[in-house]
Tab-separated table of C-alpha atoms in Angstrom:
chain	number	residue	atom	x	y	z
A	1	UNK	CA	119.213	111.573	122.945
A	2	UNK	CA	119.711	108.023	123.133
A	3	UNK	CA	121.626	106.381	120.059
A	4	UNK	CA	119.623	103.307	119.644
A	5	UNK	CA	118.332	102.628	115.910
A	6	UNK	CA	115.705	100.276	115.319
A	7	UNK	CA	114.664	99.629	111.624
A	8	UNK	CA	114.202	98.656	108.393
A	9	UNK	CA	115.041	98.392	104.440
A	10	UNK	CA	113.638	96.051	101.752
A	11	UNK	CA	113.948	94.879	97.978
A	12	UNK	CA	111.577	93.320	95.651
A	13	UNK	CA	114.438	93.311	92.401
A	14	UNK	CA	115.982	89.603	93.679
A	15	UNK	CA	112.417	88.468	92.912
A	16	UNK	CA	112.199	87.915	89.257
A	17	UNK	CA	108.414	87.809	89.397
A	18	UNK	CA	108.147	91.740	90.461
A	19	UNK	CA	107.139	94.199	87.804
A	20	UNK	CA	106.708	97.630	87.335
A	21	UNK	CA	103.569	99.643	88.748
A	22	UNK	CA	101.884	101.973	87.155
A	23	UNK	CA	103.247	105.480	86.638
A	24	UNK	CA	102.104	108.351	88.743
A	25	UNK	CA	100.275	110.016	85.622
A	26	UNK	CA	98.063	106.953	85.140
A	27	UNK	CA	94.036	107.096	86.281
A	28	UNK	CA	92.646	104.326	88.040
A	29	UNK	CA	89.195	103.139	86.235
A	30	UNK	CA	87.019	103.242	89.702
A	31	UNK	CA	87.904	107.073	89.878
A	32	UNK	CA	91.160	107.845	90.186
A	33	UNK	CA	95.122	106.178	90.905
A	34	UNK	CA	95.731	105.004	94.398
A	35	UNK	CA	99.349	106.298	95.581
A	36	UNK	CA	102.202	104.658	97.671
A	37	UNK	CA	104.389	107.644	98.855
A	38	UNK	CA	107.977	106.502	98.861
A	39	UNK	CA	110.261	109.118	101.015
A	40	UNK	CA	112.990	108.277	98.811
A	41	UNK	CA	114.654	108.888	95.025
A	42	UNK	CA	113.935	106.199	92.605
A	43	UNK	CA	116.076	102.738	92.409
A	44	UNK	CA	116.528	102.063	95.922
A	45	UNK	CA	115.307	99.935	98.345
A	46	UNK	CA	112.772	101.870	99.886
A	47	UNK	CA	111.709	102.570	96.088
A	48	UNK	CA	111.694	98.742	95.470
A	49	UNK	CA	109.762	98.271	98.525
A	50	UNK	CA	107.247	100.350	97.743
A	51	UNK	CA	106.591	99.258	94.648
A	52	UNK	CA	106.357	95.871	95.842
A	53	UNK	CA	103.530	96.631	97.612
A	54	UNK	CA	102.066	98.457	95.188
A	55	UNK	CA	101.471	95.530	93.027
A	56	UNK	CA	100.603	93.628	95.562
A	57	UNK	CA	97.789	96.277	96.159
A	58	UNK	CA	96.860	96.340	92.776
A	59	UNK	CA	96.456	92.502	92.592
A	60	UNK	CA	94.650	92.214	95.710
A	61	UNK	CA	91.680	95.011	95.253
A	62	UNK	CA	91.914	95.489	91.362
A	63	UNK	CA	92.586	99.448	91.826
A	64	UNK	CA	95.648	100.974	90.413
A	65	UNK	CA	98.476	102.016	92.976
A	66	UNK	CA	101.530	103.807	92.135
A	67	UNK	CA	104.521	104.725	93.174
A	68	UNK	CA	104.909	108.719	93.853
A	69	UNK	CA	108.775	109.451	95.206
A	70	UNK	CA	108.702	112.793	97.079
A	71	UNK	CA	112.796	112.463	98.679
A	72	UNK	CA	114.003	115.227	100.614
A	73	UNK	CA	114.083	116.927	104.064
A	74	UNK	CA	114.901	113.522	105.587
A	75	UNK	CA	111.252	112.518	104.812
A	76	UNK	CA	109.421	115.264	105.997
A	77	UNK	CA	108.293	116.083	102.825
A	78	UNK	CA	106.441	112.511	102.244
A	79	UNK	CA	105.570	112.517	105.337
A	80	UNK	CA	104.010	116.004	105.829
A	81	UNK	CA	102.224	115.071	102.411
A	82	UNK	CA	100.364	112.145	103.482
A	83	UNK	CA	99.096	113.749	107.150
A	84	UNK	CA	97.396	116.349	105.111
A	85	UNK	CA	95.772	113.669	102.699
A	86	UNK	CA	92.200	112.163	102.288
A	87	UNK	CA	91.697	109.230	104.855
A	88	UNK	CA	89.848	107.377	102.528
A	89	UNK	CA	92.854	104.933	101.976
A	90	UNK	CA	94.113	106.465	98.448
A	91	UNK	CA	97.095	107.745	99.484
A	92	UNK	CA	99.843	105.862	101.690
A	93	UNK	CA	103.439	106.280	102.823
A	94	UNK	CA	106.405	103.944	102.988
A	95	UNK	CA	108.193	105.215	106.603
A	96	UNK	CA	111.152	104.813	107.740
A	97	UNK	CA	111.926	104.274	111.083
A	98	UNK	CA	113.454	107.910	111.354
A	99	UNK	CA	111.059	109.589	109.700
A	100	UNK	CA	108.853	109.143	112.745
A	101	UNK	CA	110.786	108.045	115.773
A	102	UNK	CA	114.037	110.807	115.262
A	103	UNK	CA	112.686	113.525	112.878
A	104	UNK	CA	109.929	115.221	115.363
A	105	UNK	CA	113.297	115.995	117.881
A	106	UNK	CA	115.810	117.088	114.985
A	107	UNK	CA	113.671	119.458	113.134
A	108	UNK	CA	112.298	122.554	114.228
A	109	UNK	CA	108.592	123.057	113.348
A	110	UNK	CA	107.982	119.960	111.880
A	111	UNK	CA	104.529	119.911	109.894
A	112	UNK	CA	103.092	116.449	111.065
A	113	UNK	CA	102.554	114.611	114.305
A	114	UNK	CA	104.264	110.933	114.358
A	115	UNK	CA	101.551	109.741	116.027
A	116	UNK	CA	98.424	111.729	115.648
A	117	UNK	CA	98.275	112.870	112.361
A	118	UNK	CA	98.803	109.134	110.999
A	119	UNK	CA	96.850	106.000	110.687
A	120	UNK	CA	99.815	103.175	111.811
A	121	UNK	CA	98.792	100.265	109.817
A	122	UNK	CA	102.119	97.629	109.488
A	123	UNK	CA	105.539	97.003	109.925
A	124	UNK	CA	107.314	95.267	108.094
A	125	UNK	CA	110.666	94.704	107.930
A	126	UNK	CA	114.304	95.444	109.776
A	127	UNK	CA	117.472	95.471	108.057
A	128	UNK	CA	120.828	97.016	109.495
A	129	UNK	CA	123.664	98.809	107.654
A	130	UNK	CA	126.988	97.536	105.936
A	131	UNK	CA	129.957	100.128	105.895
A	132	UNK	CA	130.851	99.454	102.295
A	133	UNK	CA	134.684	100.766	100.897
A	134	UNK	CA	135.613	100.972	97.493
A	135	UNK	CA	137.257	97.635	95.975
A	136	UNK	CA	140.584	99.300	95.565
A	137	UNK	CA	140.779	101.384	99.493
A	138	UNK	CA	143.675	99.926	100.781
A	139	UNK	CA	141.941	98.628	103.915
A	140	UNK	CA	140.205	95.625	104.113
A	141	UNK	CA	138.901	94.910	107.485
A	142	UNK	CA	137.902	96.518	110.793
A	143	UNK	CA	141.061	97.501	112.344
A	144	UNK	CA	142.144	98.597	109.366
A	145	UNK	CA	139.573	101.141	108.386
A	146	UNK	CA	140.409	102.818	112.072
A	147	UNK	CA	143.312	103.620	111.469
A	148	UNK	CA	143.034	104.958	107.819
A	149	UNK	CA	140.014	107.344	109.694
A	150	UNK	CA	142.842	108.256	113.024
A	151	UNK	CA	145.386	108.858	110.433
A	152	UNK	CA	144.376	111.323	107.415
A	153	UNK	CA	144.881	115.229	107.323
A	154	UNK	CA	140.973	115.230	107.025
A	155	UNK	CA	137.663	113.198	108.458
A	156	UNK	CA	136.791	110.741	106.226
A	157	UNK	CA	133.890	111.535	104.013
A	158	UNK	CA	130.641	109.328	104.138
A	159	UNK	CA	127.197	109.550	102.242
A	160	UNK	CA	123.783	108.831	103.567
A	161	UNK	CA	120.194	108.992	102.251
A	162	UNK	CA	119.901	112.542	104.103
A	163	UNK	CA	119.699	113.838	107.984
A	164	UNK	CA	118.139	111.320	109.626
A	165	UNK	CA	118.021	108.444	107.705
A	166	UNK	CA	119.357	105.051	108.963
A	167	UNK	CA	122.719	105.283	107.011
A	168	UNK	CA	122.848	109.113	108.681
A	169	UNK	CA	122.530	107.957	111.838
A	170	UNK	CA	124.650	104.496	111.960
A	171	UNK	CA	127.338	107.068	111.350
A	172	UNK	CA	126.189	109.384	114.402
A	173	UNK	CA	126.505	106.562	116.317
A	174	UNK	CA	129.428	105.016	115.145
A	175	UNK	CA	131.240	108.710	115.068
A	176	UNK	CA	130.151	109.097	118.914
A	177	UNK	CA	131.448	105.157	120.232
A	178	UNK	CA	134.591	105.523	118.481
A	179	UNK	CA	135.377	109.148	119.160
A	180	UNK	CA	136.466	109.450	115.529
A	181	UNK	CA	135.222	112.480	113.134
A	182	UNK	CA	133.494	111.767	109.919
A	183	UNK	CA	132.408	114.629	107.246
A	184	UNK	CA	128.604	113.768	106.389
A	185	UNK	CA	127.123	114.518	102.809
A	186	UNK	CA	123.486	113.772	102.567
A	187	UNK	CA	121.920	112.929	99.273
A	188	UNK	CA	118.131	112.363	98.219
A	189	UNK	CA	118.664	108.445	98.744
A	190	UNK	CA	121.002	105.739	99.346
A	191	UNK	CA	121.890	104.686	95.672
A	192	UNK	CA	123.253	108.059	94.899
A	193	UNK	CA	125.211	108.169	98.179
A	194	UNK	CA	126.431	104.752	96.737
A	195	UNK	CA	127.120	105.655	93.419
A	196	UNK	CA	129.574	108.953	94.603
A	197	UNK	CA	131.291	105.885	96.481
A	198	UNK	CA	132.090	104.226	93.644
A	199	UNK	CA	133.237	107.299	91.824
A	200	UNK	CA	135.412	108.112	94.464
A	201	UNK	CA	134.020	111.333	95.810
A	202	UNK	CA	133.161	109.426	99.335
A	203	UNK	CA	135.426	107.585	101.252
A	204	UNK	CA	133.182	104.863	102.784
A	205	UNK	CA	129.326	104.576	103.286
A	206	UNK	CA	126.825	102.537	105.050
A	207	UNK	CA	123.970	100.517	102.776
A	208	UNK	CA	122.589	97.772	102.475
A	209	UNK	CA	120.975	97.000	98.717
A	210	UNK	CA	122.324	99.926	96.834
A	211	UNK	CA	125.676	98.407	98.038
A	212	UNK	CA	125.246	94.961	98.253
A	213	UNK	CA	124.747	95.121	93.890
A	214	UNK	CA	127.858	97.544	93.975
A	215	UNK	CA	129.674	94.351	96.094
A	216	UNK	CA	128.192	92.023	93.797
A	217	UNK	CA	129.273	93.623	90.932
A	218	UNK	CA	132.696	93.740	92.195
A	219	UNK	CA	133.144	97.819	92.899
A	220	UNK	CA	132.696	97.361	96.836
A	221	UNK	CA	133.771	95.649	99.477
A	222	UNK	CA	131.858	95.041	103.142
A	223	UNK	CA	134.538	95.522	106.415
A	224	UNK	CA	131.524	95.442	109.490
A	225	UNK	CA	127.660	94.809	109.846
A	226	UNK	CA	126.227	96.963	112.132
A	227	UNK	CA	123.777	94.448	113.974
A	228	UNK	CA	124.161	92.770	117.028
A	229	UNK	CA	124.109	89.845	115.002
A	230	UNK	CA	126.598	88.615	111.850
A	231	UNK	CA	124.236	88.536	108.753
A	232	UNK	CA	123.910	84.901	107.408
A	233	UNK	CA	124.627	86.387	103.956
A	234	UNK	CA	127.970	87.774	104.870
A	235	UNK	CA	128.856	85.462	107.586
A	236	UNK	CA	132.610	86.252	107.473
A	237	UNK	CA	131.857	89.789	107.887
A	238	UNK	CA	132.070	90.987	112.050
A	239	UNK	CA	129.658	93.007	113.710
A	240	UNK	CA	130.742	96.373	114.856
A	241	UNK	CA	129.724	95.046	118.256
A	242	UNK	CA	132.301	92.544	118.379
A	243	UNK	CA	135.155	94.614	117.425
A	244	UNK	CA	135.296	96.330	120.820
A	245	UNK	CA	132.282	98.178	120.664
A	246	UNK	CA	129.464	96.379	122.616
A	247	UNK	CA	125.763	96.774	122.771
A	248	UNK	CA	126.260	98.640	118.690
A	249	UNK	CA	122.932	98.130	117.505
A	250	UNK	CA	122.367	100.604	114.215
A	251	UNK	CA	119.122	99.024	112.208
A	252	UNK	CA	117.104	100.161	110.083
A	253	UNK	CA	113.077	99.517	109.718
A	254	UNK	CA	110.434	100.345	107.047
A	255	UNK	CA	106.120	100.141	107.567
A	256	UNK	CA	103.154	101.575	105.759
A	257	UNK	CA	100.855	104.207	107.365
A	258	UNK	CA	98.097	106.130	106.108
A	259	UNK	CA	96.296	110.005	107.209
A	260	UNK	CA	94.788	109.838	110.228
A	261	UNK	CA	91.180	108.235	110.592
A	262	UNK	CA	91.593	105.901	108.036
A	263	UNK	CA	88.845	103.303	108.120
A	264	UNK	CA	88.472	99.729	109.689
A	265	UNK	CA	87.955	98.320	106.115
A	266	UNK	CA	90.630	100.508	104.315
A	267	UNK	CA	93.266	99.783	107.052
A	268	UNK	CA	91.843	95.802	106.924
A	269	UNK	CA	93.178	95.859	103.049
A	270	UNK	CA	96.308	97.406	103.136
A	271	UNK	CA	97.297	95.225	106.748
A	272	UNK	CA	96.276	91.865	104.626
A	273	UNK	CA	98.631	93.126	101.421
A	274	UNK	CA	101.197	93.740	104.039
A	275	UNK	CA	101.042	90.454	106.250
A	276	UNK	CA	101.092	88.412	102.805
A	277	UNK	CA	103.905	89.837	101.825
A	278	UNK	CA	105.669	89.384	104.997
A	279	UNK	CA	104.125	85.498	105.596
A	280	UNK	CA	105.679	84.420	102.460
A	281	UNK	CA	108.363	82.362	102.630
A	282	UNK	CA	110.110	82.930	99.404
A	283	UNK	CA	110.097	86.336	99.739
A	284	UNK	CA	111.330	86.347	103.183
A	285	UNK	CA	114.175	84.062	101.961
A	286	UNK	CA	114.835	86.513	99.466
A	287	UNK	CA	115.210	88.982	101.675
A	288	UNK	CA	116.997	87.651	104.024
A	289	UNK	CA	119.835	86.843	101.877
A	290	UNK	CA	119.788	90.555	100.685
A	291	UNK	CA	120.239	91.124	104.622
A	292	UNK	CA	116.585	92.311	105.264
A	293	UNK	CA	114.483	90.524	107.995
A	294	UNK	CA	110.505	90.270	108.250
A	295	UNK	CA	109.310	92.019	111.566
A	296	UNK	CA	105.662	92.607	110.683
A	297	UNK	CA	103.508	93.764	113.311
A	298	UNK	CA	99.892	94.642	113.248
A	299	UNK	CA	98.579	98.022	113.499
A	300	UNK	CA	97.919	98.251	117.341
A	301	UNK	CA	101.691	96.618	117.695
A	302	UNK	CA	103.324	98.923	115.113
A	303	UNK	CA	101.815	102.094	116.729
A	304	UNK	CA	102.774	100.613	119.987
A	305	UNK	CA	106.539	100.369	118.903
A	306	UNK	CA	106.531	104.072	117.471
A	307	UNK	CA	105.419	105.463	120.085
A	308	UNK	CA	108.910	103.569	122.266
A	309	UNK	CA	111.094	104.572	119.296
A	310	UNK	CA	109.980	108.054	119.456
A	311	UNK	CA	110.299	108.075	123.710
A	312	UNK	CA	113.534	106.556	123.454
A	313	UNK	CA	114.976	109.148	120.787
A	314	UNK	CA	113.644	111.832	122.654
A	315	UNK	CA	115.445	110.112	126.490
């Protein structure tokens, strides 16, 4: 299996002008509420995300679309979900990138096809992960934080969003280049992974947004990006590629598909919510300096890239 994570994370709660959709008990007036699956427990970004584009659905068609979180399994609960429903557009899902591309060669008897049992409609955005310590770990860079994992009695313990989500997997990969043993404990998202971090029942843990308010608010602190690239949010912070680990590349991505068979017209709507979103140039600022990058791609382009993710996973 080839450790090579392309992806992607988002927020909406830096923009001020984002509210609240609808809950998931609320009826639609033209027959019924219109759902965004989110893989993911409430509060994080993928939760943000999807919200986002929930109210951007409801603004553009004047339907109601919620948010409906179904975490757990590493997504194959959302995702098995949405294969099996309607194709008439009222029912979507938030993927991750692992969700499709790693999940169909982890998991045995998986209930959905990546490919065939989904309508690929957008992606949106990439984002890679932070490894976040608390404030007061006595390490505070790189170098550092190796030794602290060569040295203890035990493997240092690290949270993720569950097996096979981007945090999960930067991990894997970061485990396997440096030869050094970490204990993995999954939660049902990334903010609770977070918030055990700041308690002090993890040791360290990659994120992005859950963390990045946890930095902000002065309970975490950033050692290594794991992009090829420095973020120009955190410019002072290295790569994991430069510090002697070349070619590290451990991203996340996040894009919106629908059941199989979906319409022209139905797909047309949710790919125009989508593109706006990502062709604004506020929001993408936004974004950016929450370390989250626009990648949209259109439907033919997005199923074009799952399909390599999933080959490459399965190499």
């Amino acid at each position: 299996m080839k450790f090579v994570l392309k992806a992607a994370l988002a927020i909406s709660i830096a923009l001020g002008s984002i509210t609240t959709p609808a809950s998931s008990n609320e009826v639609d007036s033209r027959g019924g509420a219109r759902t965004v699956v989110v893989p993911l427990a409430p509060g994080g970004a993928g939760d943000k995300l999807g919200r986002m584009l929930a109210q951007r659905l409801t603004e553009e068609t004047g339907r109601t679309y919620i948010v409906d979180n179904k975490p757990g399994a590493g997504g194959n609960i959302a995702a098995a979900h949405v294969a099996k429903a309607k194709n008439d557009g009222s029912t979507l899902l938030l993927t991750t990138g692992g969700m499709l591309t790693l999940n169909p060669h982890i998991y045995k008897n998986i209930a959905f096809d990546p490919i065939k049992d989904f309508t690929h409609i957008a992606k949106w955005v990439d984002s890679p992960n932070i490894l976040f310590v608390r404030t007061e770990t006595p390490v505070n860079n790189f170098d550092q934080f190796m030794t602290w994992a060569k040295s203890g009695p035990q493997p240092l313990k690290y949270g993720s969003a569950g097996i096979g989500s981007s945090q999960h997997l930067a991990a894997e990969l970061f485990q396997t280049r440096t030869g050094v043993e970490f204990l993995h404990v999954p939660y049902r998202g990334g903010t609770p992974a977070v918030q055990d971090l700041v308690s002090g029942l993890l040791d360290f843990s990659f994120s992005t947004t859950a963390g990045l308010a946890m930095m902000n608010a002065g309970r975490l602190k950033p050692l290594v990006v794991t992009s090829t690239k420095r973020l120009s949010m955190l410019p002072d912070i290295p790569t994991i590629a430069e510090s002697g680990y070349p070619g590290f590349d451990a991203s996340a991505w996040y894009g919106v598909v629908g059941p199989a068979g979906m319409s022209d017209a139905e797909v047309a709507i949710v790919q125009r919510a989508v593109e706006k979103l990502a062709r604004d140039e506020k929001l993408a600022a936004a974004l950016e300096a929450e370390a989250l990058i626009v990648d949209y791609r259109d439907p033919a382009a997005f199923k074009q890239y799952v399909q390599q993710e999933l080959d490459s996973w399965g190499a």
